[in-house]
XYZ file of C-alpha atoms in Angstrom:
259
model
C 12.069 -15.274 24.427
C 10.988 -12.363 26.557
C 8.064 -12.976 28.874
C 8.300 -9.599 30.621
C 9.042 -6.373 28.742
C 9.898 -4.392 31.845
C 9.187 -4.112 35.561
C 8.618 -0.872 37.466
C 8.210 -1.287 41.198
C 5.752 -4.112 41.627
C 4.264 -3.745 38.137
C 5.402 -6.004 35.303
C 4.352 -5.597 31.694
C 4.088 -8.947 29.954
C 5.051 -9.252 26.297
C 2.164 -11.614 25.558
C -0.606 -9.113 26.239
C 1.213 -6.277 24.468
C 1.803 -8.299 21.296
C -1.787 -9.573 21.241
C -3.121 -6.010 21.638
C -0.882 -4.767 18.814
C -1.983 -7.699 16.646
C -5.648 -6.816 17.183
C -5.048 -3.176 16.281
C -3.095 -4.033 13.131
C -5.748 -6.546 12.085
C -8.430 -3.903 12.642
C -6.413 -1.419 10.595
C -6.192 -3.849 7.683
C -9.928 -4.552 7.793
C -10.697 -0.833 8.037
C -8.518 -0.103 5.011
C -10.007 -2.927 2.927
C -13.519 -1.723 3.770
C -12.884 1.736 2.266
C -15.539 1.134 -0.412
C -18.005 -0.373 2.086
C -18.694 2.559 4.391
C -21.837 0.990 5.856
C -19.739 -1.928 7.086
C -16.631 0.082 7.866
C -18.377 2.134 10.552
C -19.223 -1.057 12.473
C -15.719 -2.549 12.562
C -14.505 -0.994 15.820
C -17.668 -1.849 17.758
C -17.692 -5.332 16.277
C -14.059 -5.863 17.310
C -14.819 -4.950 20.916
C -17.674 -7.452 21.106
C -15.719 -10.073 19.150
C -12.811 -9.876 21.613
C -15.186 -10.684 24.469
C -16.623 -13.595 22.494
C -13.124 -14.763 21.597
C -11.964 -14.781 25.227
C -15.005 -16.770 26.338
C -14.760 -19.156 23.391
C -11.013 -19.656 23.758
C -11.312 -20.493 27.431
C -14.283 -22.821 26.980
C -12.501 -24.630 24.144
C -9.381 -25.059 26.271
C -11.331 -26.358 29.246
C -13.761 -28.639 27.411
C -11.653 -30.008 24.557
C -7.999 -29.582 25.535
C -7.766 -30.125 29.283
C -11.115 -31.447 30.476
C -9.457 -34.286 32.368
C -7.782 -31.696 34.597
C -10.502 -29.048 34.788
C -13.247 -31.580 35.505
C -11.498 -32.045 38.844
C -10.731 -28.326 39.321
C -13.874 -26.576 38.079
C -13.167 -23.315 39.912
C -9.922 -22.918 37.961
C -11.893 -22.978 34.719
C -12.637 -19.285 35.263
C -9.038 -18.298 36.055
C -8.035 -17.121 32.589
C -5.132 -15.140 34.062
C -3.425 -18.474 34.706
C -3.270 -19.096 30.953
C -4.867 -21.702 28.753
C -6.665 -20.214 25.740
C -7.349 -22.175 22.552
C -7.210 -19.951 19.470
C -9.697 -22.109 17.566
C -12.244 -21.644 20.335
C -11.502 -17.938 20.219
C -12.320 -17.891 16.509
C -15.579 -19.759 17.072
C -16.559 -17.368 19.871
C -15.744 -14.337 17.713
C -17.675 -15.751 14.733
C -20.768 -16.375 16.855
C -20.622 -12.816 18.191
C -20.116 -11.549 14.637
C -23.181 -13.419 13.436
C -25.311 -12.011 16.281
C -23.974 -8.494 15.668
C -24.672 -8.546 11.930
C -28.161 -9.898 12.542
C -28.875 -7.137 15.049
C -27.763 -4.351 12.705
C -29.188 -6.003 9.573
C -25.814 -6.462 7.916
C -24.767 -9.315 5.651
C -22.692 -11.696 7.784
C -20.770 -13.161 4.842
C -19.930 -9.762 3.433
C -18.634 -8.620 6.813
C -16.711 -11.901 7.154
C -14.992 -11.361 3.796
C -13.968 -7.857 4.859
C -12.613 -9.081 8.194
C -10.835 -12.258 7.010
C -7.475 -10.719 5.958
C -7.225 -8.757 9.197
C -8.096 -11.825 11.273
C -5.426 -14.068 9.769
C -2.812 -11.300 9.893
C -3.627 -10.783 13.565
C -3.298 -14.524 14.159
C 0.097 -14.607 12.497
C 1.420 -11.670 14.494
C -0.133 -13.121 17.622
C 2.110 -16.186 17.351
C 5.007 -13.854 18.150
C 3.415 -13.577 21.605
C 3.502 -17.362 21.946
C 7.168 -17.414 20.926
C 8.110 -14.711 23.425
C 6.125 -16.454 26.150
C 7.526 -19.917 25.387
C 4.160 -21.604 24.830
C 2.496 -23.357 21.851
C 5.880 -25.064 21.553
C 6.939 -28.027 19.471
C 8.134 -31.487 20.412
C 11.827 -32.434 20.626
C 13.563 -32.595 17.241
C 15.965 -35.264 18.543
C 18.556 -33.592 16.348
C 21.218 -30.968 16.857
C 18.908 -28.122 15.886
C 15.728 -26.510 17.138
C 14.513 -23.869 19.553
C 15.939 -24.068 23.069
C 13.702 -22.260 25.548
C 15.036 -20.632 28.717
C 14.050 -21.644 32.257
C 10.723 -20.233 33.410
C 8.896 -20.889 30.151
C 6.226 -23.585 29.707
C 8.410 -25.214 27.033
C 11.370 -25.500 29.402
C 9.105 -26.878 32.130
C 8.002 -29.606 29.708
C 11.271 -30.506 27.970
C 14.144 -28.703 29.661
C 16.922 -27.577 27.330
C 16.095 -30.009 24.525
C 15.905 -28.431 21.031
C 12.243 -28.260 19.958
C 10.506 -27.846 16.600
C 9.607 -24.158 16.055
C 5.912 -25.001 15.683
C 4.563 -21.610 16.749
C 7.039 -19.762 14.500
C 6.101 -21.836 11.471
C 2.416 -21.407 12.192
C 2.879 -17.635 12.243
C 4.680 -17.855 8.902
C 1.919 -20.020 7.453
C -0.643 -17.449 8.592
C 1.281 -14.785 6.667
C 1.146 -16.948 3.542
C -2.618 -17.351 3.993
C -2.901 -13.576 4.450
C -1.119 -13.012 1.132
C -3.237 -15.630 -0.645
C -6.590 -14.221 0.428
C -5.455 -10.755 -0.634
C -4.495 -12.094 -4.070
C -7.448 -14.460 -4.648
C -10.036 -11.733 -5.382
C -7.677 -10.322 -8.029
C -7.437 -13.703 -9.735
C -10.998 -14.936 -9.363
C -14.468 -13.516 -9.063
C -15.495 -15.120 -5.807
C -19.067 -15.510 -4.542
C -19.833 -13.698 -1.304
C -18.421 -15.524 1.703
C -15.942 -17.688 -0.213
C -12.963 -15.522 0.739
C -13.755 -16.067 4.409
C -14.303 -19.787 3.853
C -10.962 -19.981 2.011
C -9.254 -18.420 5.012
C -10.803 -21.004 7.344
C -9.777 -23.935 5.141
C -6.221 -22.704 4.495
C -5.563 -21.820 8.126
C -6.998 -25.118 9.360
C -4.946 -27.178 6.889
C -1.759 -25.506 8.091
C -2.700 -25.912 11.728
C -3.571 -29.568 11.192
C -0.173 -30.331 9.652
C 1.887 -28.371 12.170
C 0.161 -30.088 15.086
C 2.212 -33.199 14.281
C 5.221 -31.197 15.491
C 3.595 -29.792 18.631
C 4.665 -31.040 22.020
C 2.131 -29.433 24.338
C -1.062 -31.411 23.833
C -2.552 -34.837 24.447
C -3.309 -37.114 21.504
C -6.479 -39.064 20.886
C -7.998 -41.171 18.084
C -5.653 -41.518 15.060
C -2.979 -39.920 17.281
C -4.552 -36.535 16.548
C -4.529 -33.662 19.011
C -7.632 -31.721 20.026
C -6.476 -28.939 17.693
C -6.325 -31.367 14.774
C -9.847 -32.601 15.446
C -10.950 -28.965 15.744
C -9.209 -28.130 12.460
C -10.878 -31.008 10.666
C -14.268 -29.970 12.022
C -13.713 -26.390 10.852
C -12.691 -27.602 7.379
C -15.816 -29.734 7.048
C -18.104 -26.896 8.173
C -16.291 -24.454 5.863
C -16.666 -26.746 2.845
C -20.365 -27.258 3.572
C -20.744 -23.491 3.850
C -18.923 -23.048 0.533
C -21.311 -25.479 -1.140
C -24.329 -23.630 0.252
C -22.909 -20.254 -0.821
C -22.085 -21.340 -4.372
C -25.170 -23.478 -5.036
C -27.519 -20.544 -5.827
C -24.954 -19.133 -8.254
C -24.532 -22.480 -10.031
C -28.299 -22.983 -10.168
C -28.768 -19.534 -11.688
C -26.252 -20.301 -14.434
C -28.083 -23.499 -15.314
C-alpha cells in the first residue's frame, strides 16, 4: 500500500488521484480506438468524458451520502459536500455518468445506446484499474479471513483503522480482477454473436453487478441491511433489474420484426 507517492515541501501527491486519472485516460484511449469506424461518435468522446467525470463525482458522492452513510451525514449535512474527505460510491458514479451521457447524446442528436456500446469496454477497464487506487489507499477492504492468510494493511489506512493488523479478504483486488474478466468478455462477445444495439453495454452492467454483488459478501467496510445485504448489493441488484428490462426493450423490436 502506498497512499502518498512523494512529498516535496508541503505538497504531497496521493497515489489514489494519480491512479484514477491514469485509469480514466486509458479507458478513454480504449474507447477512442474502438470507435475508429465511428468517427461521428469518436469526435465526441473527449468532451463527453469531461462532462461524465463531473456527473460521476456528483453521483458518487450523493450515492455515498444517501445510501451508504445517511445515518451519519443526516447529522452532519455540511460534511456531505466535503468530497476531499473521501467517501465516493462507484455505483453512484456510474449512474451520474450515465445520466450525463444520456443528456449529452440527446443534445448532440447521437444514439445513446450506440455511444454506450462504444464506451463500455473503456469504462470497465477503467474501473478495474481504478481498484488499484483503492488497494494503494487501503480502502474498499474486505472483512477478516479469520485464517492465517489475507491482506494486512499498514497503520494509517482505513482498513487498519477498522481491523488493525488482522488479515483481510482481498475484496478490492478480486473486484479489479473480475472487472478485467468482464473487459475481456465484452471485447469477445461481438465476435461470437451479432448483438442488438445497446446489448453490449447492458451485458457490461449485468456482469459487473453480478461480480460486485458476490464480492460484497467479503467486504468489511459497509453496513448490512435486509437479507444481510450491503447498500452496494442492493444497488447491484437494482442495476441488474434495470439492465435486464432495458435488454428486453432493446431486443423486442428485433424479435417482433423476425415474427
